[in-house]
PDB file of C-alpha atoms in Angstrom:
ATOM      1  CA  MET M   1      -9.385   6.594  17.721  1.00 46.00           C
ATOM      2  CA  ASN M   2      -9.672   7.954  14.195  1.00 60.00           C
ATOM      3  CA  ARG M   3     -12.395   5.726  12.776  1.00 66.00           C
ATOM      4  CA  MET M   4     -12.465   5.403   8.979  1.00 63.00           C
ATOM      5  CA  HIS M   5     -14.922   2.471   8.636  1.00 64.00           C
ATOM      6  CA  LYS M   6     -18.279   1.883  10.303  1.00 69.00           C
ATOM      7  CA  ASP M   7     -17.465  -1.721  11.238  1.00 69.00           C
ATOM      8  CA  GLU M   8     -13.812  -1.357  12.394  1.00 75.00           C
ATOM      9  CA  ALA M   9     -12.542  -2.728  15.705  1.00 78.00           C
ATOM     10  CA  GLU M  10     -12.014  -0.601  18.806  1.00 85.00           C
ATOM     11  CA  ILE M  11      -8.268  -0.315  19.127  1.00 91.00           C
ATOM     12  CA  ASP M  12      -6.435   1.954  21.633  1.00 93.00           C
ATOM     13  CA  ASP M  13      -3.230   2.214  23.605  1.00 95.00           C
ATOM     14  CA  ASP M  14      -4.662   0.178  26.484  1.00 96.00           C
ATOM     15  CA  LEU M  15      -5.532  -2.789  24.301  1.00 97.00           C
ATOM     16  CA  VAL M  16      -2.042  -2.796  22.733  1.00 97.00           C
ATOM     17  CA  ARG M  17      -0.432  -2.801  26.229  1.00 98.00           C
ATOM     18  CA  ARG M  18      -2.672  -5.709  27.374  1.00 98.00           C
ATOM     19  CA  LEU M  19      -1.969  -7.757  24.177  1.00 98.00           C
ATOM     20  CA  VAL M  20       1.804  -7.219  24.406  1.00 98.00           C
ATOM     21  CA  ALA M  21       1.870  -7.967  28.159  1.00 98.00           C
ATOM     22  CA  ALA M  22      -0.003 -11.197  27.683  1.00 98.00           C
ATOM     23  CA  GLN M  23       1.735 -12.554  24.672  1.00 98.00           C
ATOM     24  CA  PHE M  24       5.205 -10.920  24.615  1.00 98.00           C
ATOM     25  CA  PRO M  25       6.067 -10.175  28.268  1.00 97.00           C
ATOM     26  CA  ARG M  26       9.648  -9.388  27.307  1.00 97.00           C
ATOM     27  CA  TRP M  27       8.238  -6.124  25.804  1.00 98.00           C
ATOM     28  CA  ALA M  28       5.742  -5.367  28.544  1.00 97.00           C
ATOM     29  CA  GLY M  29       6.201  -2.007  30.106  1.00 92.00           C
ATOM     30  CA  LEU M  30       7.502  -0.343  26.923  1.00 98.00           C
ATOM     31  CA  ALA M  31       5.914   2.851  26.058  1.00 98.00           C
ATOM     32  CA  VAL M  32       2.905   2.632  23.660  1.00 97.00           C
ATOM     33  CA  SER M  33       1.728   5.533  21.333  1.00 96.00           C
ATOM     34  CA  ARG M  34      -0.379   5.532  18.269  1.00 93.00           C
ATOM     35  CA  VAL M  35       1.333   6.314  15.052  1.00 91.00           C
ATOM     36  CA  ALA M  36      -0.233   9.101  12.928  1.00 80.00           C
ATOM     37  CA  SER M  37      -0.858   7.402   9.588  1.00 70.00           C
ATOM     38  CA  SER M  38      -3.088   7.623   6.526  1.00 54.00           C
ATOM     39  CA  GLY M  39      -3.269   3.800   6.379  1.00 66.00           C
ATOM     40  CA  THR M  40      -6.758   2.432   6.110  1.00 75.00           C
ATOM     41  CA  GLU M  41      -6.592  -1.276   6.841  1.00 80.00           C
ATOM     42  CA  ASN M  42      -4.332  -1.373   9.956  1.00 90.00           C
ATOM     43  CA  ALA M  43      -3.704   0.601  13.180  1.00 91.00           C
ATOM     44  CA  MET M  44      -0.011   1.232  14.062  1.00 94.00           C
ATOM     45  CA  PHE M  45       1.365   1.826  17.543  1.00 96.00           C
ATOM     46  CA  ARG M  46       4.976   2.563  18.519  1.00 97.00           C
ATOM     47  CA  LEU M  47       6.264   0.189  21.137  1.00 98.00           C
ATOM     48  CA  GLY M  48       9.334   1.679  22.802  1.00 98.00           C
ATOM     49  CA  ASP M  49      11.962   3.069  20.430  1.00 96.00           C
ATOM     50  CA  GLU M  50      12.557   0.078  18.203  1.00 97.00           C
ATOM     51  CA  LEU M  51       9.224  -1.714  17.644  1.00 98.00           C
ATOM     52  CA  VAL M  52       5.816  -1.064  16.092  1.00 97.00           C
ATOM     53  CA  VAL M  53       2.601  -3.007  16.642  1.00 97.00           C
ATOM     54  CA  ARG M  54       0.316  -3.485  13.566  1.00 95.00           C
ATOM     55  CA  LEU M  55      -3.289  -4.507  14.158  1.00 95.00           C
ATOM     56  CA  PRO M  56      -6.037  -4.966  11.524  1.00 93.00           C
ATOM     57  CA  ARG M  57      -8.944  -2.560  11.785  1.00 88.00           C
ATOM     58  CA  LEU M  58     -11.252  -4.837   9.807  1.00 85.00           C
ATOM     59  CA  GLU M  59     -11.988  -8.474   9.198  1.00 81.00           C
ATOM     60  CA  ARG M  60     -10.857  -8.147   5.634  1.00 78.00           C
ATOM     61  CA  GLY M  61      -7.558  -6.845   6.792  1.00 76.00           C
ATOM     62  CA  ALA M  62      -7.190  -9.624   9.347  1.00 82.00           C
ATOM     63  CA  ALA M  63      -6.755 -12.226   6.668  1.00 83.00           C
ATOM     64  CA  GLU M  64      -3.777 -10.357   5.250  1.00 89.00           C
ATOM     65  CA  ILE M  65      -1.703 -10.374   8.518  1.00 93.00           C
ATOM     66  CA  GLY M  66      -0.507 -13.981   8.154  1.00 93.00           C
ATOM     67  CA  HIS M  67       0.019 -13.481   4.487  1.00 94.00           C
ATOM     68  CA  GLU M  68       2.273 -10.486   5.117  1.00 95.00           C
ATOM     69  CA  GLN M  69       4.138 -12.243   7.887  1.00 96.00           C
ATOM     70  CA  ARG M  70       4.928 -15.275   5.679  1.00 95.00           C
ATOM     71  CA  TRP M  71       6.045 -13.397   2.589  1.00 97.00           C
ATOM     72  CA  LEU M  72       8.025 -10.601   4.342  1.00 97.00           C
ATOM     73  CA  ARG M  73      10.415 -13.284   5.617  1.00 96.00           C
ATOM     74  CA  TRP M  74      10.935 -14.574   2.109  1.00 97.00           C
ATOM     75  CA  LEU M  75      11.202 -11.216   0.412  1.00 97.00           C
ATOM     76  CA  ALA M  76      13.341  -9.298   2.868  1.00 96.00           C
ATOM     77  CA  PRO M  77      16.740 -10.736   1.948  1.00 96.00           C
ATOM     78  CA  ARG M  78      15.960 -10.451  -1.784  1.00 97.00           C
ATOM     79  CA  LEU M  79      15.077  -6.718  -1.993  1.00 97.00           C
ATOM     80  CA  PRO M  80      17.414  -3.721  -2.355  1.00 95.00           C
ATOM     81  CA  VAL M  81      15.776  -1.659   0.448  1.00 96.00           C
ATOM     82  CA  ALA M  82      14.613  -2.327   3.935  1.00 97.00           C
ATOM     83  CA  VAL M  83      11.122  -3.831   4.506  1.00 98.00           C
ATOM     84  CA  PRO M  84       9.319  -4.510   7.773  1.00 97.00           C
ATOM     85  CA  GLU M  85      10.907  -7.296   9.906  1.00 97.00           C
ATOM     86  CA  VAL M  86       8.454  -9.528  11.744  1.00 97.00           C
ATOM     87  CA  LEU M  87       9.573  -9.891  15.381  1.00 98.00           C
ATOM     88  CA  GLY M  88       6.347 -11.264  16.880  1.00 97.00           C
ATOM     89  CA  GLU M  89       3.241 -12.948  15.618  1.00 97.00           C
ATOM     90  CA  GLY M  90       0.358 -11.955  17.829  1.00 97.00           C
ATOM     91  CA  GLN M  91      -2.808 -14.003  18.201  1.00 96.00           C
ATOM     92  CA  PRO M  92      -6.293 -13.043  19.205  1.00 96.00           C
ATOM     93  CA  GLY M  93      -6.809 -12.135  22.867  1.00 96.00           C
ATOM     94  CA  GLU M  94      -7.940  -9.409  25.372  1.00 95.00           C
ATOM     95  CA  GLY M  95     -11.112  -9.087  23.358  1.00 94.00           C
ATOM     96  CA  PHE M  96      -9.366  -8.554  20.085  1.00 95.00           C
ATOM     97  CA  GLU M  97     -10.338 -11.325  17.672  1.00 94.00           C
ATOM     98  CA  TRP M  98      -7.664 -11.229  14.960  1.00 95.00           C
ATOM     99  CA  ASP M  99      -3.951 -11.938  14.442  1.00 95.00           C
ATOM    100  CA  TRP M 100      -1.545  -9.055  14.642  1.00 97.00           C
ATOM    101  CA  SER M 101       2.200  -8.308  14.326  1.00 97.00           C
ATOM    102  CA  VAL M 102       5.113  -6.784  16.126  1.00 98.00           C
ATOM    103  CA  LEU M 103       7.609  -5.315  13.608  1.00 97.00           C
ATOM    104  CA  ARG M 104      10.877  -3.542  13.820  1.00 97.00           C
ATOM    105  CA  TRP M 105      10.484   0.248  13.583  1.00 97.00           C
ATOM    106  CA  LEU M 106      11.837   1.661  10.349  1.00 96.00           C
ATOM    107  CA  PRO M 107      12.832   5.358  10.521  1.00 93.00           C
ATOM    108  CA  GLY M 108      12.155   7.796   7.789  1.00 94.00           C
ATOM    109  CA  VAL M 109       9.534  10.165   6.386  1.00 94.00           C
ATOM    110  CA  ASN M 110       7.060   9.887   3.496  1.00 92.00           C
ATOM    111  CA  PRO M 111       8.296  11.361   0.212  1.00 92.00           C
ATOM    112  CA  ASP M 112       7.388  14.738  -1.169  1.00 83.00           C
ATOM    113  CA  PHE M 113       6.745  15.190  -4.924  1.00 81.00           C
ATOM    114  CA  GLY M 114      10.004  16.500  -6.214  1.00 80.00           C
ATOM    115  CA  ASP M 115      12.758  14.024  -5.414  1.00 91.00           C
ATOM    116  CA  ALA M 116      14.407  12.478  -8.476  1.00 95.00           C
ATOM    117  CA  GLN M 117      16.598  10.174  -6.421  1.00 96.00           C
ATOM    118  CA  VAL M 118      13.622   8.703  -4.691  1.00 97.00           C
ATOM    119  CA  ALA M 119      11.923   8.217  -8.035  1.00 97.00           C
ATOM    120  CA  ARG M 120      14.964   6.338  -9.342  1.00 97.00           C
ATOM    121  CA  ASP M 121      15.231   4.254  -6.199  1.00 97.00           C
ATOM    122  CA  LEU M 122      11.616   3.290  -6.115  1.00 98.00           C
ATOM    123  CA  GLY M 123      11.702   2.346  -9.792  1.00 98.00           C
ATOM    124  CA  THR M 124      14.757   0.136  -8.996  1.00 98.00           C
ATOM    125  CA  PHE M 125      12.841  -1.455  -6.138  1.00 98.00           C
ATOM    126  CA  VAL M 126       9.863  -2.258  -8.398  1.00 98.00           C
ATOM    127  CA  LYS M 127      12.120  -3.709 -11.023  1.00 98.00           C
ATOM    128  CA  ALA M 128      13.917  -5.859  -8.490  1.00 98.00           C
ATOM    129  CA  LEU M 129      10.721  -7.137  -6.965  1.00 98.00           C
ATOM    130  CA  ARG M 130       9.331  -7.891 -10.423  1.00 98.00           C
ATOM    131  CA  GLY M 131      12.420 -10.047 -11.290  1.00 97.00           C
ATOM    132  CA  LEU M 132      12.044 -12.456  -8.354  1.00 98.00           C
ATOM    133  CA  ASP M 133      11.193 -16.103  -8.746  1.00 98.00           C
ATOM    134  CA  ILE M 134       7.363 -16.504  -8.613  1.00 98.00           C
ATOM    135  CA  SER M 135       7.338 -20.226  -7.676  1.00 96.00           C
ATOM    136  CA  GLY M 136       4.598 -20.750  -5.154  1.00 96.00           C
ATOM    137  CA  ALA M 137       3.694 -17.126  -5.035  1.00 97.00           C
ATOM    138  CA  PRO M 138      -0.011 -16.106  -4.523  1.00 96.00           C
ATOM    139  CA  GLU M 139      -2.046 -14.296  -7.059  1.00 95.00           C
ATOM    140  CA  VAL M 140      -3.601 -11.050  -5.803  1.00 94.00           C
ATOM    141  CA  SER M 141      -6.594  -9.004  -6.860  1.00 93.00           C
ATOM    142  CA  ARG M 142      -4.595  -6.023  -7.941  1.00 96.00           C
ATOM    143  CA  GLY M 143      -2.654  -8.223 -10.248  1.00 97.00           C
ATOM    144  CA  ARG M 144      -5.822  -9.043 -12.341  1.00 97.00           C
ATOM    145  CA  PRO M 145      -6.759  -7.233 -15.601  1.00 97.00           C
ATOM    146  CA  LEU M 146      -7.653  -3.564 -15.313  1.00 98.00           C
ATOM    147  CA  ARG M 147     -11.040  -4.254 -16.784  1.00 97.00           C
ATOM    148  CA  THR M 148     -12.025  -5.960 -13.524  1.00 97.00           C
ATOM    149  CA  ARG M 149     -12.114  -2.478 -11.967  1.00 97.00           C
ATOM    150  CA  ASP M 150     -14.587  -1.122 -14.447  1.00 98.00           C
ATOM    151  CA  ALA M 151     -17.832  -1.317 -12.452  1.00 98.00           C
ATOM    152  CA  PRO M 152     -16.466   0.136  -9.087  1.00 97.00           C
ATOM    153  CA  THR M 153     -14.544   2.818 -10.995  1.00 98.00           C
ATOM    154  CA  ARG M 154     -17.586   3.985 -12.921  1.00 98.00           C
ATOM    155  CA  GLU M 155     -19.634   3.939  -9.730  1.00 97.00           C
ATOM    156  CA  ALA M 156     -17.056   6.196  -8.068  1.00 97.00           C
ATOM    157  CA  ILE M 157     -17.057   8.542 -11.093  1.00 98.00           C
ATOM    158  CA  ALA M 158     -20.829   8.807 -10.732  1.00 97.00           C
ATOM    159  CA  GLN M 159     -20.506   9.510  -7.016  1.00 96.00           C
ATOM    160  CA  LEU M 160     -18.100  12.351  -7.839  1.00 96.00           C
ATOM    161  CA  GLY M 161     -20.495  13.958 -10.338  1.00 96.00           C
ATOM    162  CA  GLY M 162     -19.806  12.034 -13.542  1.00 97.00           C
ATOM    163  CA  ASP M 163     -17.040  14.311 -14.893  1.00 97.00           C
ATOM    164  CA  PRO M 164     -16.523  13.421 -18.638  1.00 98.00           C
ATOM    165  CA  ALA M 165     -12.781  13.963 -18.244  1.00 98.00           C
ATOM    166  CA  TYR M 166     -12.700  11.114 -15.641  1.00 98.00           C
ATOM    167  CA  VAL M 167     -14.683   8.883 -17.984  1.00 98.00           C
ATOM    168  CA  ALA M 168     -12.389   9.696 -20.974  1.00 98.00           C
ATOM    169  CA  ALA M 169      -9.171   9.016 -18.925  1.00 98.00           C
ATOM    170  CA  TRP M 170     -10.573   5.743 -17.637  1.00 98.00           C
ATOM    171  CA  GLU M 171     -11.734   4.577 -21.052  1.00 98.00           C
ATOM    172  CA  LYS M 172      -8.326   5.390 -22.497  1.00 97.00           C
ATOM    173  CA  ALA M 173      -6.598   3.202 -19.977  1.00 98.00           C
ATOM    174  CA  LEU M 174      -9.114   0.392 -20.535  1.00 98.00           C
ATOM    175  CA  ALA M 175      -8.170   0.462 -24.190  1.00 98.00           C
ATOM    176  CA  ALA M 176      -4.572  -0.321 -23.554  1.00 98.00           C
ATOM    177  CA  PRO M 177      -3.528  -3.955 -24.429  1.00 98.00           C
ATOM    178  CA  GLU M 178      -3.781  -6.379 -21.628  1.00 97.00           C
ATOM    179  CA  TRP M 179      -0.606  -8.012 -20.155  1.00 97.00           C
ATOM    180  CA  ALA M 180       0.556 -10.809 -22.352  1.00 95.00           C
ATOM    181  CA  GLY M 181       3.533 -11.890 -20.193  1.00 95.00           C
ATOM    182  CA  GLY M 182       3.597 -14.143 -17.256  1.00 95.00           C
ATOM    183  CA  PRO M 183       2.732 -13.034 -13.673  1.00 98.00           C
ATOM    184  CA  VAL M 184       5.430 -11.142 -11.782  1.00 98.00           C
ATOM    185  CA  TRP M 185       5.825 -10.075  -8.135  1.00 98.00           C
ATOM    186  CA  LEU M 186       3.829  -6.975  -7.127  1.00 98.00           C
ATOM    187  CA  HIS M 187       3.797  -4.911  -3.942  1.00 98.00           C
ATOM    188  CA  ALA M 188       0.312  -3.673  -5.155  1.00 97.00           C
ATOM    189  CA  ASP M 189      -0.024  -0.706  -2.829  1.00 96.00           C
ATOM    190  CA  LEU M 190       2.795   1.747  -3.517  1.00 97.00           C
ATOM    191  CA  SER M 191       1.136   4.852  -2.078  1.00 94.00           C
ATOM    192  CA  PRO M 192       3.203   7.609  -0.537  1.00 94.00           C
ATOM    193  CA  GLY M 193       2.279   6.447   2.951  1.00 92.00           C
ATOM    194  CA  ASN M 194       3.980   3.115   2.267  1.00 95.00           C
ATOM    195  CA  VAL M 195       7.341   4.642   1.209  1.00 96.00           C
ATOM    196  CA  LEU M 196      10.042   6.015   3.534  1.00 96.00           C
ATOM    197  CA  VAL M 197      12.805   8.241   2.583  1.00 96.00           C
ATOM    198  CA  GLY M 198      15.901   9.724   4.189  1.00 94.00           C
ATOM    199  CA  ASP M 199      19.523  10.610   3.569  1.00 86.00           C
ATOM    200  CA  GLY M 200      18.736  11.637   0.002  1.00 85.00           C
ATOM    201  CA  GLY M 201      16.919   8.550  -1.155  1.00 94.00           C
ATOM    202  CA  LEU M 202      14.600   5.659  -0.536  1.00 97.00           C
ATOM    203  CA  THR M 203      15.136   3.869   2.758  1.00 97.00           C
ATOM    204  CA  ALA M 204      12.252   1.487   3.175  1.00 97.00           C
ATOM    205  CA  VAL M 205       9.015   0.184   1.659  1.00 98.00           C
ATOM    206  CA  LEU M 206       6.115  -0.663   4.047  1.00 96.00           C
ATOM    207  CA  ASP M 207       2.863  -2.614   4.037  1.00 95.00           C
ATOM    208  CA  PHE M 208       3.167  -5.973   2.162  1.00 97.00           C
ATOM    209  CA  ALA M 209      -0.409  -7.071   3.002  1.00 93.00           C
ATOM    210  CA  GLY M 210      -1.325  -7.197  -0.661  1.00 94.00           C
ATOM    211  CA  VAL M 211       1.882  -8.603  -2.113  1.00 97.00           C
ATOM    212  CA  GLY M 212       1.698 -11.316  -4.644  1.00 98.00           C
ATOM    213  CA  VAL M 213       1.890 -11.913  -8.400  1.00 98.00           C
ATOM    214  CA  GLY M 214       0.016 -10.688 -11.525  1.00 98.00           C
ATOM    215  CA  ASP M 215       0.154  -7.922 -14.133  1.00 98.00           C
ATOM    216  CA  PRO M 216       3.024  -5.485 -13.377  1.00 98.00           C
ATOM    217  CA  ALA M 217       0.868  -2.462 -14.092  1.00 98.00           C
ATOM    218  CA  VAL M 218      -0.329  -1.693 -10.557  1.00 98.00           C
ATOM    219  CA  ASP M 219       3.255  -1.093  -9.292  1.00 98.00           C
ATOM    220  CA  VAL M 220       3.557   1.858 -11.760  1.00 98.00           C
ATOM    221  CA  ILE M 221       1.049   3.924  -9.741  1.00 98.00           C
ATOM    222  CA  PRO M 222       3.752   5.935  -7.882  1.00 98.00           C
ATOM    223  CA  ALA M 223       4.266   7.776 -11.225  1.00 98.00           C
ATOM    224  CA  TRP M 224       1.080   9.651 -10.452  1.00 97.00           C
ATOM    225  CA  ASN M 225       0.394   9.284  -6.759  1.00 96.00           C
ATOM    226  CA  THR M 226       3.912  10.080  -5.558  1.00 96.00           C
ATOM    227  CA  PHE M 227       5.881  12.070  -8.176  1.00 96.00           C
ATOM    228  CA  ALA M 228       5.553  15.242 -10.096  1.00 95.00           C
ATOM    229  CA  ALA M 229       5.985  15.335 -13.901  1.00 95.00           C
ATOM    230  CA  ALA M 230       9.795  15.533 -13.946  1.00 95.00           C
ATOM    231  CA  GLU M 231      10.268  12.794 -11.447  1.00 96.00           C
ATOM    232  CA  ARG M 232       7.660  10.724 -13.274  1.00 97.00           C
ATOM    233  CA  LYS M 233       9.996  10.446 -16.191  1.00 97.00           C
ATOM    234  CA  VAL M 234      12.891   9.363 -13.934  1.00 97.00           C
ATOM    235  CA  PHE M 235      10.649   6.752 -12.364  1.00 98.00           C
ATOM    236  CA  ARG M 236       9.645   5.426 -15.733  1.00 97.00           C
ATOM    237  CA  GLU M 237      13.227   5.036 -16.887  1.00 98.00           C
ATOM    238  CA  ALA M 238      14.171   3.122 -13.758  1.00 98.00           C
ATOM    239  CA  VAL M 239      11.086   0.848 -13.659  1.00 98.00           C
ATOM    240  CA  GLU M 240      11.367  -0.141 -17.359  1.00 97.00           C
ATOM    241  CA  VAL M 241       7.925  -1.030 -18.536  1.00 97.00           C
ATOM    242  CA  ASP M 242       6.391  -0.891 -22.073  1.00 97.00           C
ATOM    243  CA  ASP M 243       3.842   1.646 -23.235  1.00 97.00           C
ATOM    244  CA  ALA M 244       0.775  -0.600 -22.593  1.00 98.00           C
ATOM    245  CA  THR M 245       1.850  -1.363 -19.040  1.00 98.00           C
ATOM    246  CA  TRP M 246       2.406   2.316 -18.389  1.00 98.00           C
ATOM    247  CA  GLU M 247      -1.024   3.090 -19.643  1.00 98.00           C
ATOM    248  CA  ARG M 248      -2.628   0.368 -17.549  1.00 98.00           C
ATOM    249  CA  GLY M 249      -0.663   1.766 -14.594  1.00 98.00           C
ATOM    250  CA  ARG M 250      -2.165   5.162 -15.234  1.00 98.00           C
ATOM    251  CA  GLY M 251      -5.581   3.450 -15.136  1.00 98.00           C
ATOM    252  CA  TRP M 252      -4.827   1.773 -11.817  1.00 98.00           C
ATOM    253  CA  ALA M 253      -3.706   5.086 -10.301  1.00 98.00           C
ATOM    254  CA  LEU M 254      -6.872   6.706 -11.509  1.00 98.00           C
ATOM    255  CA  SER M 255      -9.173   3.923 -10.415  1.00 98.00           C
ATOM    256  CA  ILE M 256      -7.674   3.651  -6.925  1.00 97.00           C
ATOM    257  CA  ALA M 257      -7.846   7.441  -6.404  1.00 97.00           C
ATOM    258  CA  LEU M 258     -11.490   7.716  -7.733  1.00 98.00           C
ATOM    259  CA  ILE M 259     -12.678   4.975  -5.437  1.00 96.00           C
ATOM    260  CA  GLN M 260     -10.802   6.238  -2.366  1.00 94.00           C
ATOM    261  CA  LEU M 261     -11.872   9.843  -2.695  1.00 94.00           C
ATOM    262  CA  PRO M 262     -15.683   9.550  -1.882  1.00 90.00           C
ATOM    263  CA  TYR M 263     -15.135   6.812   0.688  1.00 81.00           C
ATOM    264  CA  TYR M 264     -12.355   8.690   2.644  1.00 81.00           C
ATOM    265  CA  ARG M 265     -13.298  12.279   1.859  1.00 83.00           C
ATOM    266  CA  GLU M 266     -14.449  12.961   5.496  1.00 76.00           C
ATOM    267  CA  THR M 267     -12.550  10.266   7.501  1.00 78.00           C
ATOM    268  CA  ASN M 268      -9.054  10.392   6.073  1.00 83.00           C
ATOM    269  CA  PRO M 269      -8.149  13.884   4.730  1.00 86.00           C
ATOM    270  CA  VAL M 270      -4.587  12.996   3.981  1.00 87.00           C
ATOM    271  CA  LEU M 271      -5.604  10.091   1.755  1.00 87.00           C
ATOM    272  CA  ALA M 272      -8.411  12.112   0.199  1.00 90.00           C
ATOM    273  CA  ALA M 273      -5.997  14.923  -0.641  1.00 92.00           C
ATOM    274  CA  ASN M 274      -3.603  12.559  -2.279  1.00 93.00           C
ATOM    275  CA  SER M 275      -6.487  11.024  -4.271  1.00 95.00           C
ATOM    276  CA  ARG M 276      -7.356  14.450  -5.634  1.00 96.00           C
ATOM    277  CA  ARG M 277      -3.758  15.134  -6.522  1.00 96.00           C
ATOM    278  CA  THR M 278      -3.412  11.761  -8.239  1.00 97.00           C
ATOM    279  CA  ILE M 279      -6.524  12.379 -10.321  1.00 97.00           C
ATOM    280  CA  GLU M 280      -5.232  15.745 -11.401  1.00 97.00           C
ATOM    281  CA  ALA M 281      -1.850  14.152 -12.300  1.00 97.00           C
ATOM    282  CA  VAL M 282      -3.446  11.467 -14.394  1.00 97.00           C
ATOM    283  CA  LEU M 283      -5.643  14.011 -16.237  1.00 97.00           C
ATOM    284  CA  SER M 284      -2.719  16.341 -16.900  1.00 95.00           C
ATOM    285  CA  ASP M 285      -0.474  13.532 -18.007  1.00 88.00           C
ATOM    286  CA  GLY M 286      -2.940  11.827 -20.351  1.00 71.00           C
TER     287      GLY M 286
END
């Protein structure tokens, strides 16, 4: 198993087979294989041709499983693209101590950085999500003001050598006016690994573990972590945010990338490479 955290659970094909056989006997005997993924909080395993098993690697991710199961059911019929469908709610067992999920497999590939249609479609998705009724919706940490990221972001900058360009870009984002509107729905983790494309456009959005409400800025991060400069403009037109939200979104993209890079530099090369690219995109676009 590719371990990314010192304290993550031991998860392998055999554990998945035993969990499925014990709790979902109708799927026992289906082939199990690990999914290659740059995801950091959950391990994913194909189960036959139509299913995928999602298990938290860490205790902090375990708390998000039930949250995701609940809100996916509410959100799915209200969104313009496919999202994971919960088919089974797994419970602790077979030596595994946390809840887990069986989801319908969604085909597709992660986006490259030069697709205008995907940029337009993802902006439309964000706008649609942002417009949903927030009654009873949970607040999430990435919906809080950008300034709440100041200490860990500066710590990451120090770990990366204290580049003055990083400091200047971060302080520019912090200077943007805070969100003055009410909370809106956020996906909160729109990284390339959580986006699927095919047939010339966006086909699905994955990983709703952090979904909730707050400042819309964090859902602008694909502008820098997923798209090149030309597609960034297309995304901005589709997502329809004001200048201050765009600037805070730039700060979120920078902060997430700066914090991820030193942590995952050795253990998750795909994520580390995207973090470097995101930082470069933010600096060149600032």
